[in-house]
PDB file of C-alpha atoms in Angstrom:
ATOM      1  CA  ASN A  10      -4.066  -3.801  -1.176  1.00 66.00           C
ATOM      2  CA  ALA A  11      -0.094  -3.452  -0.322  1.00 78.00           C
ATOM      3  CA  GLY A  12       0.611   0.544  -0.121  1.00 93.00           C
ATOM      4  CA  VAL A  13       4.376   0.876   0.632  1.00 96.00           C
ATOM      5  CA  THR A  14       6.195  -2.104   1.182  1.00 96.00           C
ATOM      6  CA  GLN A  15       9.779  -2.226   2.822  1.00 96.00           C
ATOM      7  CA  THR A  16      12.162  -4.900   3.123  1.00 96.00           C
ATOM      8  CA  PRO A  17      14.264  -5.899   5.357  1.00 96.00           C
ATOM      9  CA  LYS A  18      12.666  -4.737   8.534  1.00 95.00           C
ATOM     10  CA  PHE A  19      15.762  -5.214  10.159  1.00 96.00           C
ATOM     11  CA  GLN A  20      19.411  -5.191   9.387  1.00 96.00           C
ATOM     12  CA  VAL A  21      22.913  -5.337  10.963  1.00 97.00           C
ATOM     13  CA  LEU A  22      25.611  -4.408   9.144  1.00 96.00           C
ATOM     14  CA  LYS A  23      29.534  -4.190   9.536  1.00 97.00           C
ATOM     15  CA  THR A  24      31.157  -1.025   9.011  1.00 97.00           C
ATOM     16  CA  GLY A  25      31.957  -0.609   5.119  1.00 97.00           C
ATOM     17  CA  GLN A  26      29.514  -3.377   3.940  1.00 97.00           C
ATOM     18  CA  SER A  27      27.112  -2.360   1.260  1.00 96.00           C
ATOM     19  CA  MET A  28      23.173  -2.921   0.828  1.00 96.00           C
ATOM     20  CA  THR A  29      20.668  -1.960  -0.792  1.00 97.00           C
ATOM     21  CA  LEU A  30      17.353  -0.934   1.307  1.00 98.00           C
ATOM     22  CA  GLN A  31      14.139  -1.811  -1.041  1.00 98.00           C
ATOM     23  CA  CYS A  32      11.023  -0.099  -1.244  1.00 98.00           C
ATOM     24  CA  ALA A  33       7.818  -0.773  -3.655  1.00 97.00           C
ATOM     25  CA  GLN A  34       4.773   0.944  -4.201  1.00 97.00           C
ATOM     26  CA  ASP A  35       1.593  -0.389  -6.106  1.00 96.00           C
ATOM     27  CA  MET A  36      -0.129   2.538  -6.127  1.00 94.00           C
ATOM     28  CA  ASN A  37       1.156   3.777  -9.469  1.00 93.00           C
ATOM     29  CA  HIS A  38       2.399   7.048  -7.578  1.00 93.00           C
ATOM     30  CA  GLU A  39       4.993   9.750  -9.192  1.00 92.00           C
ATOM     31  CA  TYR A  40       6.586  10.645  -6.335  1.00 92.00           C
ATOM     32  CA  MET A  41       8.840   8.541  -4.056  1.00 95.00           C
ATOM     33  CA  SER A  42      11.014   9.314  -1.236  1.00 95.00           C
ATOM     34  CA  TRP A  43      13.587   8.226   1.681  1.00 97.00           C
ATOM     35  CA  TYR A  44      13.695   9.581   4.974  1.00 97.00           C
ATOM     36  CA  ARG A  45      16.298   8.821   7.838  1.00 97.00           C
ATOM     37  CA  GLN A  46      14.476   8.594  11.719  1.00 95.00           C
ATOM     38  CA  ASP A  47      17.111   9.483  14.017  1.00 93.00           C
ATOM     39  CA  PRO A  48      16.016  10.272  17.984  1.00 88.00           C
ATOM     40  CA  GLY A  49      15.381  14.103  18.609  1.00 86.00           C
ATOM     41  CA  MET A  50      15.808  14.701  14.798  1.00 89.00           C
ATOM     42  CA  GLY A  51      12.524  13.923  13.704  1.00 90.00           C
ATOM     43  CA  LEU A  52      12.708  12.826   9.951  1.00 93.00           C
ATOM     44  CA  ARG A  53      15.481  14.417   7.408  1.00 94.00           C
ATOM     45  CA  LEU A  54      15.141  13.639   3.805  1.00 93.00           C
ATOM     46  CA  ILE A  55      17.749  11.704   1.900  1.00 96.00           C
ATOM     47  CA  HIS A  56      16.735  11.466  -1.487  1.00 96.00           C
ATOM     48  CA  TYR A  57      13.633  11.629  -3.476  1.00 93.00           C
ATOM     49  CA  SER A  58      12.147  11.073  -7.256  1.00 94.00           C
ATOM     50  CA  VAL A  59       9.024  12.682  -8.952  1.00 90.00           C
ATOM     51  CA  GLY A  60       8.941  10.111 -11.727  1.00 91.00           C
ATOM     52  CA  ALA A  61      10.614   6.915 -13.319  1.00 93.00           C
ATOM     53  CA  GLY A  62      14.587   8.354 -14.616  1.00 94.00           C
ATOM     54  CA  ILE A  63      14.389  11.594 -12.211  1.00 93.00           C
ATOM     55  CA  THR A  64      15.616  11.749  -8.768  1.00 95.00           C
ATOM     56  CA  ASP A  65      17.238  14.422  -6.606  1.00 92.00           C
ATOM     57  CA  GLN A  66      18.637  15.066  -3.540  1.00 93.00           C
ATOM     58  CA  GLY A  67      17.297  16.174  -0.058  1.00 91.00           C
ATOM     59  CA  GLU A  68      18.874  17.384   3.175  1.00 90.00           C
ATOM     60  CA  VAL A  69      21.566  14.468   4.094  1.00 95.00           C
ATOM     61  CA  PRO A  70      22.155  12.875   0.645  1.00 96.00           C
ATOM     62  CA  ASN A  71      25.478  11.835   1.587  1.00 96.00           C
ATOM     63  CA  GLY A  72      26.880   8.159   1.616  1.00 96.00           C
ATOM     64  CA  TYR A  73      23.518   7.227   0.115  1.00 97.00           C
ATOM     65  CA  ASN A  74      22.473   6.683  -3.762  1.00 97.00           C
ATOM     66  CA  VAL A  75      19.274   6.174  -5.272  1.00 97.00           C
ATOM     67  CA  SER A  76      17.933   5.179  -8.611  1.00 96.00           C
ATOM     68  CA  ARG A  77      14.438   4.948 -10.172  1.00 97.00           C
ATOM     69  CA  SER A  78      14.329   2.555 -13.533  1.00 96.00           C
ATOM     70  CA  THR A  79      10.376   2.080 -12.445  1.00 96.00           C
ATOM     71  CA  THR A  80       7.407   3.863 -11.282  1.00 95.00           C
ATOM     72  CA  GLU A  81       6.757   1.117  -8.329  1.00 97.00           C
ATOM     73  CA  ASP A  82      10.384   0.675  -7.067  1.00 97.00           C
ATOM     74  CA  PHE A  83      12.437   3.122  -5.607  1.00 98.00           C
ATOM     75  CA  PRO A  84      15.770   1.113  -3.498  1.00 98.00           C
ATOM     76  CA  LEU A  85      18.153   3.034  -1.409  1.00 98.00           C
ATOM     77  CA  ARG A  86      22.311   1.885  -1.900  1.00 98.00           C
ATOM     78  CA  LEU A  87      24.531   1.979   0.925  1.00 96.00           C
ATOM     79  CA  LEU A  88      27.781   1.988  -0.698  1.00 91.00           C
ATOM     80  CA  SER A  89      30.077   2.043   2.265  1.00 96.00           C
ATOM     81  CA  ALA A  90      28.154   2.005   5.463  1.00 96.00           C
ATOM     82  CA  ALA A  91      29.051   3.815   8.314  1.00 97.00           C
ATOM     83  CA  PRO A  92      28.029   3.884  12.179  1.00 97.00           C
ATOM     84  CA  SER A  93      26.625   7.280  11.567  1.00 96.00           C
ATOM     85  CA  GLN A  94      24.416   5.439   9.604  1.00 97.00           C
ATOM     86  CA  THR A  95      22.332   3.517  12.509  1.00 97.00           C
ATOM     87  CA  SER A  96      19.064   4.678  11.808  1.00 97.00           C
ATOM     88  CA  VAL A  97      15.230   3.751  10.969  1.00 95.00           C
ATOM     89  CA  TYR A  98      14.609   4.377   7.124  1.00 97.00           C
ATOM     90  CA  PHE A  99      11.424   4.799   5.801  1.00 96.00           C
ATOM     91  CA  CYS A 100      10.287   4.959   2.118  1.00 97.00           C
ATOM     92  CA  ALA A 101       7.125   6.967   1.438  1.00 95.00           C
ATOM     93  CA  SER A 102       5.192   7.914  -1.780  1.00 94.00           C
ATOM     94  CA  SER A 103       2.238  10.519  -3.030  1.00 91.00           C
ATOM     95  CA  TYR A 104       0.166  10.262  -6.061  1.00 89.00           C
ATOM     96  CA  SER A 105       2.193  12.937  -7.264  1.00 82.00           C
ATOM     97  CA  TRP A 106       4.875  15.450  -7.091  1.00 74.00           C
ATOM     98  CA  MET A 107       2.557  18.549  -6.175  1.00 69.00           C
ATOM     99  CA  THR A 108       3.559  18.952  -2.391  1.00 58.00           C
ATOM    100  CA  ASN A 109      -0.168  19.464  -1.550  1.00 70.00           C
ATOM    101  CA  GLU A 110      -0.567  15.732  -1.472  1.00 79.00           C
ATOM    102  CA  LYS A 111      -0.046  13.455   1.435  1.00 86.00           C
ATOM    103  CA  LEU A 112       2.531  11.099   1.831  1.00 91.00           C
ATOM    104  CA  PHE A 113       1.839   7.041   2.138  1.00 93.00           C
ATOM    105  CA  PHE A 114       4.587   5.884   4.866  1.00 94.00           C
ATOM    106  CA  GLY A 115       6.471   2.329   4.813  1.00 94.00           C
ATOM    107  CA  SER A 116       6.618   0.491   7.727  1.00 92.00           C
ATOM    108  CA  GLY A 117      10.017   1.339   7.552  1.00 94.00           C
ATOM    109  CA  THR A 118      13.488  -0.666   8.162  1.00 96.00           C
ATOM    110  CA  GLN A 119      15.902  -0.113  11.847  1.00 96.00           C
ATOM    111  CA  LEU A 120      19.699  -0.718  10.137  1.00 97.00           C
ATOM    112  CA  SER A 121      22.413  -1.125  13.097  1.00 97.00           C
ATOM    113  CA  VAL A 122      25.962  -0.671  11.315  1.00 97.00           C
ATOM    114  CA  LEU A 123      28.341  -1.798  13.895  1.00 96.00           C
TER     115      LEU A 123
ATOM    116  CA  ALA B   1      14.566  26.948   2.623  1.00 71.00           C
ATOM    117  CA  GLN B   2      11.571  25.614   4.234  1.00 78.00           C
ATOM    118  CA  SER B   3      11.559  24.926   7.847  1.00 87.00           C
ATOM    119  CA  VAL B   4       9.449  23.541  11.201  1.00 92.00           C
ATOM    120  CA  THR B   5      10.089  23.792  14.690  1.00 95.00           C
ATOM    121  CA  GLN B   6       8.057  21.857  17.063  1.00 96.00           C
ATOM    122  CA  LEU B   7       8.046  23.291  20.743  1.00 93.00           C
ATOM    123  CA  GLY B   8       8.484  20.509  23.317  1.00 92.00           C
ATOM    124  CA  SER B   9      10.003  16.817  22.853  1.00 93.00           C
ATOM    125  CA  HIS B  10       7.223  15.500  25.116  1.00 96.00           C
ATOM    126  CA  VAL B  11       4.050  16.824  26.259  1.00 97.00           C
ATOM    127  CA  SER B  12       2.671  15.208  28.907  1.00 97.00           C
ATOM    128  CA  VAL B  13      -1.608  15.439  29.362  1.00 97.00           C
ATOM    129  CA  SER B  14      -4.313  13.810  31.345  1.00 97.00           C
ATOM    130  CA  GLU B  15      -7.427  11.965  29.960  1.00 97.00           C
ATOM    131  CA  GLY B  16     -10.048  13.928  28.795  1.00 97.00           C
ATOM    132  CA  ALA B  17      -7.824  17.192  29.128  1.00 98.00           C
ATOM    133  CA  LEU B  18      -6.885  19.404  26.365  1.00 98.00           C
ATOM    134  CA  VAL B  19      -4.291  18.741  23.710  1.00 98.00           C
ATOM    135  CA  LEU B  20      -1.773  21.403  22.444  1.00 98.00           C
ATOM    136  CA  LEU B  21       1.323  20.716  20.075  1.00 98.00           C
ATOM    137  CA  ARG B  22       2.858  23.270  18.656  1.00 97.00           C
ATOM    138  CA  CYS B  23       4.377  24.076  15.401  1.00 97.00           C
ATOM    139  CA  ASN B  24       6.211  26.713  13.670  1.00 96.00           C
ATOM    140  CA  TYR B  25       6.823  27.084  10.146  1.00 92.00           C
ATOM    141  CA  SER B  26       9.540  28.903   7.953  1.00 88.00           C
ATOM    142  CA  SER B  27       8.485  29.521   4.278  1.00 79.00           C
ATOM    143  CA  SER B  28       9.507  32.095   1.444  1.00 72.00           C
ATOM    144  CA  VAL B  29       6.133  30.758  -0.184  1.00 75.00           C
ATOM    145  CA  PRO B  30       2.434  30.280   0.868  1.00 75.00           C
ATOM    146  CA  PRO B  31       3.100  26.845   2.658  1.00 82.00           C
ATOM    147  CA  TYR B  32       1.302  23.154   2.657  1.00 88.00           C
ATOM    148  CA  LEU B  33       1.645  21.992   6.173  1.00 91.00           C
ATOM    149  CA  PHE B  34       0.710  18.833   7.676  1.00 94.00           C
ATOM    150  CA  TRP B  35       0.186  16.763  10.984  1.00 97.00           C
ATOM    151  CA  TYR B  36       1.236  13.155  11.075  1.00 96.00           C
ATOM    152  CA  VAL B  37       1.151  10.606  13.705  1.00 96.00           C
ATOM    153  CA  GLN B  38       3.418   7.735  14.347  1.00 94.00           C
ATOM    154  CA  TYR B  39       2.135   4.734  16.952  1.00 92.00           C
ATOM    155  CA  PRO B  40       5.016   2.690  18.274  1.00 86.00           C
ATOM    156  CA  ASN B  41       7.039   0.822  15.710  1.00 82.00           C
ATOM    157  CA  GLN B  42       4.739   1.723  12.714  1.00 86.00           C
ATOM    158  CA  GLY B  43       5.144   4.389   9.508  1.00 87.00           C
ATOM    159  CA  LEU B  44       3.673   8.086   9.704  1.00 92.00           C
ATOM    160  CA  GLN B  45       0.162   8.095   8.674  1.00 92.00           C
ATOM    161  CA  LEU B  46      -1.743  11.533   7.998  1.00 94.00           C
ATOM    162  CA  LEU B  47      -3.672  13.470  10.791  1.00 96.00           C
ATOM    163  CA  LEU B  48      -4.515  16.980   8.606  1.00 95.00           C
ATOM    164  CA  LYS B  49      -3.085  19.042   5.985  1.00 91.00           C
ATOM    165  CA  TYR B  50      -3.716  22.784   5.097  1.00 90.00           C
ATOM    166  CA  THR B  51      -3.476  23.434   1.678  1.00 82.00           C
ATOM    167  CA  THR B  52      -5.609  26.914   1.197  1.00 79.00           C
ATOM    168  CA  GLY B  53      -8.985  28.363   1.647  1.00 79.00           C
ATOM    169  CA  ALA B  54     -10.432  27.707   4.859  1.00 82.00           C
ATOM    170  CA  THR B  55      -7.673  28.327   8.672  1.00 88.00           C
ATOM    171  CA  LEU B  56      -9.088  25.629  10.823  1.00 94.00           C
ATOM    172  CA  VAL B  57      -8.734  22.366   9.370  1.00 94.00           C
ATOM    173  CA  LYS B  58     -10.729  19.320  10.806  1.00 95.00           C
ATOM    174  CA  GLY B  59      -8.859  15.899  10.748  1.00 94.00           C
ATOM    175  CA  ILE B  60      -9.100  12.204  12.186  1.00 93.00           C
ATOM    176  CA  ASN B  61      -9.412  11.702  15.801  1.00 93.00           C
ATOM    177  CA  GLY B  62     -11.262  14.656  16.757  1.00 96.00           C
ATOM    178  CA  PHE B  63      -7.818  16.694  16.201  1.00 97.00           C
ATOM    179  CA  GLU B  64      -7.562  19.781  14.312  1.00 97.00           C
ATOM    180  CA  ALA B  65      -5.381  22.346  13.272  1.00 97.00           C
ATOM    181  CA  GLU B  66      -5.096  26.315  12.919  1.00 94.00           C
ATOM    182  CA  PHE B  67      -2.930  28.148  10.427  1.00 92.00           C
ATOM    183  CA  LYS B  68      -2.125  31.395  11.488  1.00 92.00           C
ATOM    184  CA  LYS B  69       0.041  33.415   8.774  1.00 89.00           C
ATOM    185  CA  SER B  70       0.643  36.074  11.151  1.00 90.00           C
ATOM    186  CA  GLU B  71       2.200  33.717  13.548  1.00 92.00           C
ATOM    187  CA  THR B  72       3.738  31.491  11.076  1.00 92.00           C
ATOM    188  CA  SER B  73       2.093  28.677  13.482  1.00 94.00           C
ATOM    189  CA  PHE B  74       0.451  25.677  12.763  1.00 95.00           C
ATOM    190  CA  HIS B  75      -1.051  24.407  16.337  1.00 97.00           C
ATOM    191  CA  LEU B  76      -2.587  20.951  16.356  1.00 98.00           C
ATOM    192  CA  THR B  77      -5.583  20.538  18.877  1.00 98.00           C
ATOM    193  CA  LYS B  78      -8.143  18.055  20.846  1.00 98.00           C
ATOM    194  CA  PRO B  79     -10.430  18.907  23.100  1.00 97.00           C
ATOM    195  CA  SER B  80     -10.298  15.756  24.873  1.00 97.00           C
ATOM    196  CA  ALA B  81      -7.249  12.989  25.309  1.00 97.00           C
ATOM    197  CA  HIS B  82      -7.803   9.667  24.708  1.00 96.00           C
ATOM    198  CA  MET B  83      -5.297   7.079  26.012  1.00 95.00           C
ATOM    199  CA  SER B  84      -5.288   5.897  22.273  1.00 95.00           C
ATOM    200  CA  ASP B  85      -3.822   9.045  21.740  1.00 96.00           C
ATOM    201  CA  ALA B  86      -0.651   8.533  22.761  1.00 96.00           C
ATOM    202  CA  ALA B  87       1.584   8.724  19.859  1.00 96.00           C
ATOM    203  CA  GLU B  88       4.477  10.842  18.457  1.00 96.00           C
ATOM    204  CA  TYR B  89       3.430  13.625  16.414  1.00 97.00           C
ATOM    205  CA  PHE B  90       4.995  15.214  12.956  1.00 96.00           C
ATOM    206  CA  CYS B  91       4.479  18.615  12.005  1.00 96.00           C
ATOM    207  CA  ALA B  92       5.568  19.069   8.238  1.00 93.00           C
ATOM    208  CA  VAL B  93       5.884  21.734   5.328  1.00 90.00           C
ATOM    209  CA  SER B  94       6.089  21.424   2.110  1.00 85.00           C
ATOM    210  CA  ASP B  95       6.349  24.013  -0.905  1.00 73.00           C
ATOM    211  CA  HIS B  96       8.278  24.006  -4.821  1.00 68.00           C
ATOM    212  CA  THR B  97      11.436  25.965  -3.523  1.00 66.00           C
ATOM    213  CA  GLY B  98      14.388  24.494  -4.009  1.00 60.00           C
ATOM    214  CA  GLY B  99      12.790  21.241  -5.181  1.00 65.00           C
ATOM    215  CA  PHE B 100       9.955  18.945  -4.200  1.00 74.00           C
ATOM    216  CA  LYS B 101      10.577  18.546  -0.437  1.00 83.00           C
ATOM    217  CA  THR B 102       8.355  17.862   2.322  1.00 87.00           C
ATOM    218  CA  ILE B 103      10.089  18.728   5.464  1.00 89.00           C
ATOM    219  CA  PHE B 104       9.805  17.652   8.976  1.00 93.00           C
ATOM    220  CA  GLY B 105       9.936  19.000  12.334  1.00 94.00           C
ATOM    221  CA  ALA B 106      11.695  16.795  15.131  1.00 94.00           C
ATOM    222  CA  GLY B 107       8.490  15.597  16.535  1.00 95.00           C
ATOM    223  CA  THR B 108       6.382  15.682  20.051  1.00 96.00           C
ATOM    224  CA  ARG B 109       5.638  12.595  21.926  1.00 96.00           C
ATOM    225  CA  LEU B 110       2.586  12.721  23.523  1.00 97.00           C
ATOM    226  CA  PHE B 111       1.920  11.062  26.994  1.00 97.00           C
ATOM    227  CA  VAL B 112      -1.719  10.396  28.199  1.00 97.00           C
ATOM    228  CA  LYS B 113      -1.939   9.938  32.229  1.00 96.00           C
ATOM    229  CA  ALA B 114      -5.096   8.084  33.505  1.00 94.00           C
TER     230      ALA B 114
END
């Protein structure tokens, strides 16, 4: 059972480039989310989805887009990368949108924007 | 909106000593509370969670946490630290106000000395 799979593990971008971070889960989870982790700031929620076709903003959504066309996939798009987006990105999912459910995390994507 | 404050970005204990990691939360409704652990170069995994009922919650690896509503606290403890406990620990809160979000604290890195 793969759980939550994130690709790529590492990525270096130049300012202004675009890219998509991939996230897939094979547990039929309703809820999926993206966090960024920065030193001293913990994890901050970027966007989340409570089901296919339904997304909403988290704490720090600016500069990021998401869509959810299937239950399994929840890609995160950076349209024009900025150095401030250098971070470690985690995708997380849970069985339902009920907030007492635990989150399952992927292993992360380390992104550097030069 | 909910928020989490973890007191102390770094905690150092000797092997065999008591571990105490502090967490205070803010929520306008009864919250769900979580502790997650992150080992180096990995995603987060759940240690324990509080939903309703008993205020003393037991988790994996000998950790436990006590929910104190009057103090808005959810401190994590372990009676005897082990070298393998060295990791970063995150307290998190979720409720349904303002969307379906789990909000994390800034994290506390635990060092265990031999």
